[in-house]
Amino acid sequence: MMTHLPRKITRRAFLITSSKVVLGVSGVLLGDTALFYYGAVHGKKLDDPATRKIPSSFVKVGAVEQLQAMTGYEKVFYTATIEDAWVKTPKQGFVYVTKDERGALVILSPACTHLGCSVEPATEAQRSRKKELFFWCPCHGAEFDIVGTSVGMELPELERYKPLLIEGDVYVDISTPEKRA
């Protein structure tokens, strides 16, 4: 029976292998240090209000004080630029700003969830028939309450946008409606 003994390592092979390991570990440590330094320097610039830039898809809805004093709804028109990779698409439209029963801001898309037509505020005559009715779709008659919930029909709710507070103003990211369950 023949047994294989481990190969004898030469001094030269040991030194070459050891130096490769030391150089590799040094390179990793130096690279991490450089990345942390780069992040620290550029991260401070993002915290500086003078260098902070609001993304082009964010739309200013109004000042916090103005919106807190609001009763009913406001129709807020906007112009934004949606950036998807290298493609920039200008977008114009409007959102409805209302409040729920607790007084929290609700920012609704005007697009009806049935056919995509723009919903409109209900007239006094329509509201006298149904007290919960607030918005209706002129294309097919879908009805929604003040927070965008369907009234009388089985339809998904109007899409909402999450209000973002930035330096005393309320913004929404028009490119990403809030996901609701």
PDB file of C-alpha atoms in Angstrom:
ATOM      1  CA  MET A   1       0.000   0.000   0.000  1.00  0.00           C
ATOM      2  CA  MET A   2       1.339   3.304  -1.046  1.00  0.00           C
ATOM      3  CA  THR A   3       0.731   6.402   1.045  1.00  0.00           C
ATOM      4  CA  HIS A   4       1.016   9.862  -0.339  1.00  0.00           C
ATOM      5  CA  LEU A   5       2.906  12.281   1.741  1.00  0.00           C
ATOM      6  CA  PRO A   6       2.102  15.957   1.538  1.00  0.00           C
ATOM      7  CA  ARG A   7       4.106  17.824  -0.996  1.00  0.00           C
ATOM      8  CA  LYS A   8       7.075  19.583   0.514  1.00  0.00           C
ATOM      9  CA  ILE A   9       6.655  23.348   0.347  1.00  0.00           C
ATOM     10  CA  THR A  10       9.651  25.366  -0.612  1.00  0.00           C
ATOM     11  CA  ARG A  11      10.661  28.581   1.061  1.00  0.00           C
ATOM     12  CA  ARG A  12      10.122  30.478  -2.170  1.00  0.00           C
ATOM     13  CA  ALA A  13       6.543  29.135  -2.591  1.00  0.00           C
ATOM     14  CA  PHE A  14       5.750  30.003   1.032  1.00  0.00           C
ATOM     15  CA  LEU A  15       7.021  33.599   0.642  1.00  0.00           C
ATOM     16  CA  ILE A  16       5.146  34.127  -2.641  1.00  0.00           C
ATOM     17  CA  THR A  17       1.879  32.811  -1.211  1.00  0.00           C
ATOM     18  CA  SER A  18       2.279  34.799   2.006  1.00  0.00           C
ATOM     19  CA  SER A  19       3.026  38.031   0.142  1.00  0.00           C
ATOM     20  CA  LYS A  20      -0.067  37.532  -2.056  1.00  0.00           C
ATOM     21  CA  VAL A  21      -2.252  37.111   1.047  1.00  0.00           C
ATOM     22  CA  VAL A  22      -0.754  40.208   2.729  1.00  0.00           C
ATOM     23  CA  LEU A  23      -1.170  42.309  -0.434  1.00  0.00           C
ATOM     24  CA  GLY A  24      -4.762  41.121  -0.880  1.00  0.00           C
ATOM     25  CA  VAL A  25      -5.743  41.932   2.708  1.00  0.00           C
ATOM     26  CA  SER A  26      -3.992  45.324   2.465  1.00  0.00           C
ATOM     27  CA  GLY A  27      -5.834  46.111  -0.763  1.00  0.00           C
ATOM     28  CA  VAL A  28      -9.205  45.255   0.755  1.00  0.00           C
ATOM     29  CA  LEU A  29      -8.528  47.386   3.836  1.00  0.00           C
ATOM     30  CA  LEU A  30      -7.270  50.309   1.755  1.00  0.00           C
ATOM     31  CA  GLY A  31     -10.285  50.077  -0.580  1.00  0.00           C
ATOM     32  CA  ASP A  32     -12.760  50.017   2.340  1.00  0.00           C
ATOM     33  CA  THR A  33     -11.044  52.997   3.938  1.00  0.00           C
ATOM     34  CA  ALA A  34     -11.261  54.937   0.665  1.00  0.00           C
ATOM     35  CA  LEU A  35     -14.964  54.086   0.268  1.00  0.00           C
ATOM     36  CA  PHE A  36     -15.779  55.129   3.836  1.00  0.00           C
ATOM     37  CA  TYR A  37     -13.903  58.403   3.339  1.00  0.00           C
ATOM     38  CA  TYR A  38     -15.712  59.063   0.051  1.00  0.00           C
ATOM     39  CA  GLY A  39     -19.089  58.353   1.701  1.00  0.00           C
ATOM     40  CA  ALA A  40     -18.314  60.587   4.661  1.00  0.00           C
ATOM     41  CA  VAL A  41     -17.263  63.509   2.469  1.00  0.00           C
ATOM     42  CA  HIS A  42     -20.190  63.221   0.056  1.00  0.00           C
ATOM     43  CA  GLY A  43     -22.710  62.277   2.757  1.00  0.00           C
ATOM     44  CA  LYS A  44     -22.067  65.584   4.524  1.00  0.00           C
ATOM     45  CA  LYS A  45     -22.877  67.442   1.329  1.00  0.00           C
ATOM     46  CA  LEU A  46     -26.320  65.777   1.206  1.00  0.00           C
ATOM     47  CA  ASP A  47     -27.074  66.947   4.749  1.00  0.00           C
ATOM     48  CA  ASP A  48     -26.275  70.554   3.846  1.00  0.00           C
ATOM     49  CA  PRO A  49     -29.580  72.333   2.965  1.00  0.00           C
ATOM     50  CA  ALA A  50     -27.742  74.555   0.485  1.00  0.00           C
ATOM     51  CA  THR A  51     -26.682  71.561  -1.634  1.00  0.00           C
ATOM     52  CA  ARG A  52     -29.843  69.442  -1.201  1.00  0.00           C
ATOM     53  CA  LYS A  53     -31.943  69.137  -4.351  1.00  0.00           C
ATOM     54  CA  ILE A  54     -35.555  67.998  -4.378  1.00  0.00           C
ATOM     55  CA  PRO A  55     -36.124  65.327  -7.057  1.00  0.00           C
ATOM     56  CA  SER A  56     -37.936  66.468 -10.184  1.00  0.00           C
ATOM     57  CA  SER A  57     -40.783  63.986  -9.607  1.00  0.00           C
ATOM     58  CA  PHE A  58     -41.654  65.687  -6.274  1.00  0.00           C
ATOM     59  CA  VAL A  59     -44.514  68.172  -6.531  1.00  0.00           C
ATOM     60  CA  LYS A  60     -45.180  70.911  -3.995  1.00  0.00           C
ATOM     61  CA  VAL A  61     -48.784  70.682  -2.821  1.00  0.00           C
ATOM     62  CA  GLY A  62     -48.711  73.632  -0.435  1.00  0.00           C
ATOM     63  CA  ALA A  63     -47.551  74.957   2.911  1.00  0.00           C
ATOM     64  CA  VAL A  64     -48.369  72.865   5.984  1.00  0.00           C
ATOM     65  CA  GLU A  65     -50.257  75.732   7.697  1.00  0.00           C
ATOM     66  CA  GLN A  66     -52.336  76.430   4.589  1.00  0.00           C
ATOM     67  CA  LEU A  67     -53.318  72.777   4.185  1.00  0.00           C
ATOM     68  CA  GLN A  68     -54.117  72.299   7.882  1.00  0.00           C
ATOM     69  CA  ALA A  69     -56.563  75.231   7.709  1.00  0.00           C
ATOM     70  CA  MET A  70     -58.260  73.816   4.593  1.00  0.00           C
ATOM     71  CA  THR A  71     -61.861  72.604   4.692  1.00  0.00           C
ATOM     72  CA  GLY A  72     -63.317  70.447   1.937  1.00  0.00           C
ATOM     73  CA  TYR A  73     -60.808  69.880  -0.848  1.00  0.00           C
ATOM     74  CA  GLU A  74     -58.297  71.721  -3.014  1.00  0.00           C
ATOM     75  CA  LYS A  75     -57.416  70.969  -6.606  1.00  0.00           C
ATOM     76  CA  VAL A  76     -53.642  71.443  -6.984  1.00  0.00           C
ATOM     77  CA  PHE A  77     -52.142  71.618 -10.485  1.00  0.00           C
ATOM     78  CA  TYR A  78     -48.553  70.488 -11.050  1.00  0.00           C
ATOM     79  CA  THR A  79     -45.784  70.137 -13.607  1.00  0.00           C
ATOM     80  CA  ALA A  80     -43.147  67.481 -12.951  1.00  0.00           C
ATOM     81  CA  THR A  81     -40.480  65.477 -14.730  1.00  0.00           C
ATOM     82  CA  ILE A  82     -40.478  61.711 -14.302  1.00  0.00           C
ATOM     83  CA  GLU A  83     -36.984  60.239 -14.688  1.00  0.00           C
ATOM     84  CA  ASP A  84     -36.762  56.565 -15.611  1.00  0.00           C
ATOM     85  CA  ALA A  85     -33.128  55.578 -16.165  1.00  0.00           C
ATOM     86  CA  TRP A  86     -31.980  58.065 -18.827  1.00  0.00           C
ATOM     87  CA  VAL A  87     -35.474  58.946 -20.082  1.00  0.00           C
ATOM     88  CA  LYS A  88     -37.043  62.155 -18.756  1.00  0.00           C
ATOM     89  CA  THR A  89     -40.779  62.542 -19.320  1.00  0.00           C
ATOM     90  CA  PRO A  90     -42.560  65.824 -18.553  1.00  0.00           C
ATOM     91  CA  LYS A  91     -45.910  65.352 -16.841  1.00  0.00           C
ATOM     92  CA  GLN A  92     -48.699  67.808 -16.091  1.00  0.00           C
ATOM     93  CA  GLY A  93     -51.816  67.194 -14.108  1.00  0.00           C
ATOM     94  CA  PHE A  94     -53.501  67.794 -10.797  1.00  0.00           C
ATOM     95  CA  VAL A  95     -54.238  66.095  -7.490  1.00  0.00           C
ATOM     96  CA  TYR A  96     -57.030  66.542  -4.970  1.00  0.00           C
ATOM     97  CA  VAL A  97     -55.971  67.410  -1.426  1.00  0.00           C
ATOM     98  CA  THR A  98     -58.505  66.593   1.306  1.00  0.00           C
ATOM     99  CA  LYS A  99     -58.530  65.450   4.919  1.00  0.00           C
ATOM    100  CA  ASP A 100     -59.832  62.272   6.496  1.00  0.00           C
ATOM    101  CA  GLU A 101     -62.104  62.150   9.557  1.00  0.00           C
ATOM    102  CA  ARG A 102     -59.055  62.478  11.872  1.00  0.00           C
ATOM    103  CA  GLY A 103     -57.785  65.566  10.049  1.00  0.00           C
ATOM    104  CA  ALA A 104     -54.828  63.850   8.339  1.00  0.00           C
ATOM    105  CA  LEU A 105     -53.982  65.012   4.815  1.00  0.00           C
ATOM    106  CA  VAL A 106     -55.136  62.775   1.979  1.00  0.00           C
ATOM    107  CA  ILE A 107     -53.727  63.442  -1.486  1.00  0.00           C
ATOM    108  CA  LEU A 108     -55.723  61.693  -4.209  1.00  0.00           C
ATOM    109  CA  SER A 109     -55.077  60.962  -7.837  1.00  0.00           C
ATOM    110  CA  PRO A 110     -57.964  62.205  -9.998  1.00  0.00           C
ATOM    111  CA  ALA A 111     -57.805  59.106 -12.232  1.00  0.00           C
ATOM    112  CA  CYS A 112     -60.888  56.922 -11.853  1.00  0.00           C
ATOM    113  CA  THR A 113     -59.980  53.326 -11.091  1.00  0.00           C
ATOM    114  CA  HIS A 114     -62.515  52.030 -13.635  1.00  0.00           C
ATOM    115  CA  LEU A 115     -61.547  53.647 -16.938  1.00  0.00           C
ATOM    116  CA  GLY A 116     -58.953  56.276 -15.967  1.00  0.00           C
ATOM    117  CA  CYS A 117     -61.138  59.325 -16.617  1.00  0.00           C
ATOM    118  CA  SER A 118     -60.611  62.308 -14.315  1.00  0.00           C
ATOM    119  CA  VAL A 119     -63.081  62.369 -11.440  1.00  0.00           C
ATOM    120  CA  GLU A 120     -64.794  65.650 -10.612  1.00  0.00           C
ATOM    121  CA  PRO A 121     -66.254  67.075  -7.420  1.00  0.00           C
ATOM    122  CA  ALA A 122     -69.907  66.145  -7.007  1.00  0.00           C
ATOM    123  CA  THR A 123     -72.506  68.879  -7.448  1.00  0.00           C
ATOM    124  CA  GLU A 124     -74.762  69.956  -4.583  1.00  0.00           C
ATOM    125  CA  ALA A 125     -77.682  68.109  -6.205  1.00  0.00           C
ATOM    126  CA  GLN A 126     -75.656  64.875  -6.363  1.00  0.00           C
ATOM    127  CA  ARG A 127     -74.468  65.304  -2.766  1.00  0.00           C
ATOM    128  CA  SER A 128     -78.017  65.881  -1.535  1.00  0.00           C
ATOM    129  CA  ARG A 129     -78.930  62.396  -2.851  1.00  0.00           C
ATOM    130  CA  LYS A 130     -75.944  60.703  -1.142  1.00  0.00           C
ATOM    131  CA  LYS A 131     -74.326  62.480   1.760  1.00  0.00           C
ATOM    132  CA  GLU A 132     -71.086  60.409   1.550  1.00  0.00           C
ATOM    133  CA  LEU A 133     -70.626  61.257  -2.160  1.00  0.00           C
ATOM    134  CA  PHE A 134     -67.833  63.721  -2.852  1.00  0.00           C
ATOM    135  CA  PHE A 135     -66.244  62.862  -6.241  1.00  0.00           C
ATOM    136  CA  TRP A 136     -67.829  61.259  -9.306  1.00  0.00           C
ATOM    137  CA  CYS A 137     -66.628  60.066 -12.696  1.00  0.00           C
ATOM    138  CA  PRO A 138     -68.371  61.754 -15.648  1.00  0.00           C
ATOM    139  CA  CYS A 139     -67.471  58.845 -17.978  1.00  0.00           C
ATOM    140  CA  HIS A 140     -69.535  56.145 -16.293  1.00  0.00           C
ATOM    141  CA  GLY A 141     -70.893  57.522 -13.020  1.00  0.00           C
ATOM    142  CA  ALA A 142     -68.560  55.922 -10.458  1.00  0.00           C
ATOM    143  CA  GLU A 143     -68.850  57.650  -7.093  1.00  0.00           C
ATOM    144  CA  PHE A 144     -66.214  58.198  -4.387  1.00  0.00           C
ATOM    145  CA  ASP A 145     -66.223  59.714  -0.909  1.00  0.00           C
ATOM    146  CA  ILE A 146     -63.861  62.461   0.331  1.00  0.00           C
ATOM    147  CA  VAL A 147     -60.970  60.014   0.939  1.00  0.00           C
ATOM    148  CA  GLY A 148     -61.367  58.188  -2.408  1.00  0.00           C
ATOM    149  CA  THR A 149     -63.322  55.125  -1.294  1.00  0.00           C
ATOM    150  CA  SER A 150     -65.871  53.842  -3.802  1.00  0.00           C
ATOM    151  CA  VAL A 151     -69.511  54.560  -2.895  1.00  0.00           C
ATOM    152  CA  GLY A 152     -72.228  52.221  -4.140  1.00  0.00           C
ATOM    153  CA  MET A 153     -70.042  50.229  -6.565  1.00  0.00           C
ATOM    154  CA  GLU A 154     -67.360  47.604  -6.111  1.00  0.00           C
ATOM    155  CA  LEU A 155     -64.380  49.544  -7.428  1.00  0.00           C
ATOM    156  CA  PRO A 156     -60.845  49.980  -6.113  1.00  0.00           C
ATOM    157  CA  GLU A 157     -60.233  53.212  -4.206  1.00  0.00           C
ATOM    158  CA  LEU A 158     -58.659  56.229  -5.889  1.00  0.00           C
ATOM    159  CA  GLU A 159     -54.871  56.091  -5.701  1.00  0.00           C
ATOM    160  CA  ARG A 160     -53.243  58.135  -2.940  1.00  0.00           C
ATOM    161  CA  TYR A 161     -49.908  59.864  -2.683  1.00  0.00           C
ATOM    162  CA  LYS A 162     -47.944  59.908   0.555  1.00  0.00           C
ATOM    163  CA  PRO A 163     -47.482  63.481   1.845  1.00  0.00           C
ATOM    164  CA  LEU A 164     -43.812  64.357   2.415  1.00  0.00           C
ATOM    165  CA  LEU A 165     -42.879  67.280   4.657  1.00  0.00           C
ATOM    166  CA  ILE A 166     -39.822  69.217   3.467  1.00  0.00           C
ATOM    167  CA  GLU A 167     -38.908  72.494   5.185  1.00  0.00           C
ATOM    168  CA  GLY A 168     -42.482  73.486   6.081  1.00  0.00           C
ATOM    169  CA  ASP A 169     -44.035  72.492   2.758  1.00  0.00           C
ATOM    170  CA  VAL A 170     -45.949  69.380   1.731  1.00  0.00           C
ATOM    171  CA  TYR A 171     -44.719  67.489  -1.351  1.00  0.00           C
ATOM    172  CA  VAL A 172     -45.764  64.285  -3.104  1.00  0.00           C
ATOM    173  CA  ASP A 173     -43.728  61.985  -5.322  1.00  0.00           C
ATOM    174  CA  ILE A 174     -46.016  61.986  -8.349  1.00  0.00           C
ATOM    175  CA  SER A 175     -44.222  58.964  -9.869  1.00  0.00           C
ATOM    176  CA  THR A 176     -45.131  56.557  -7.044  1.00  0.00           C
ATOM    177  CA  PRO A 177     -48.663  56.360  -5.660  1.00  0.00           C
ATOM    178  CA  GLU A 178     -48.945  54.849  -2.188  1.00  0.00           C
ATOM    179  CA  LYS A 179     -49.669  51.107  -2.103  1.00  0.00           C
ATOM    180  CA  ARG A 180     -52.748  50.309  -0.004  1.00  0.00           C
ATOM    181  CA  ALA A 181     -54.037  46.947   1.041  1.00  0.00           C
TER     182      ALA A 181
END
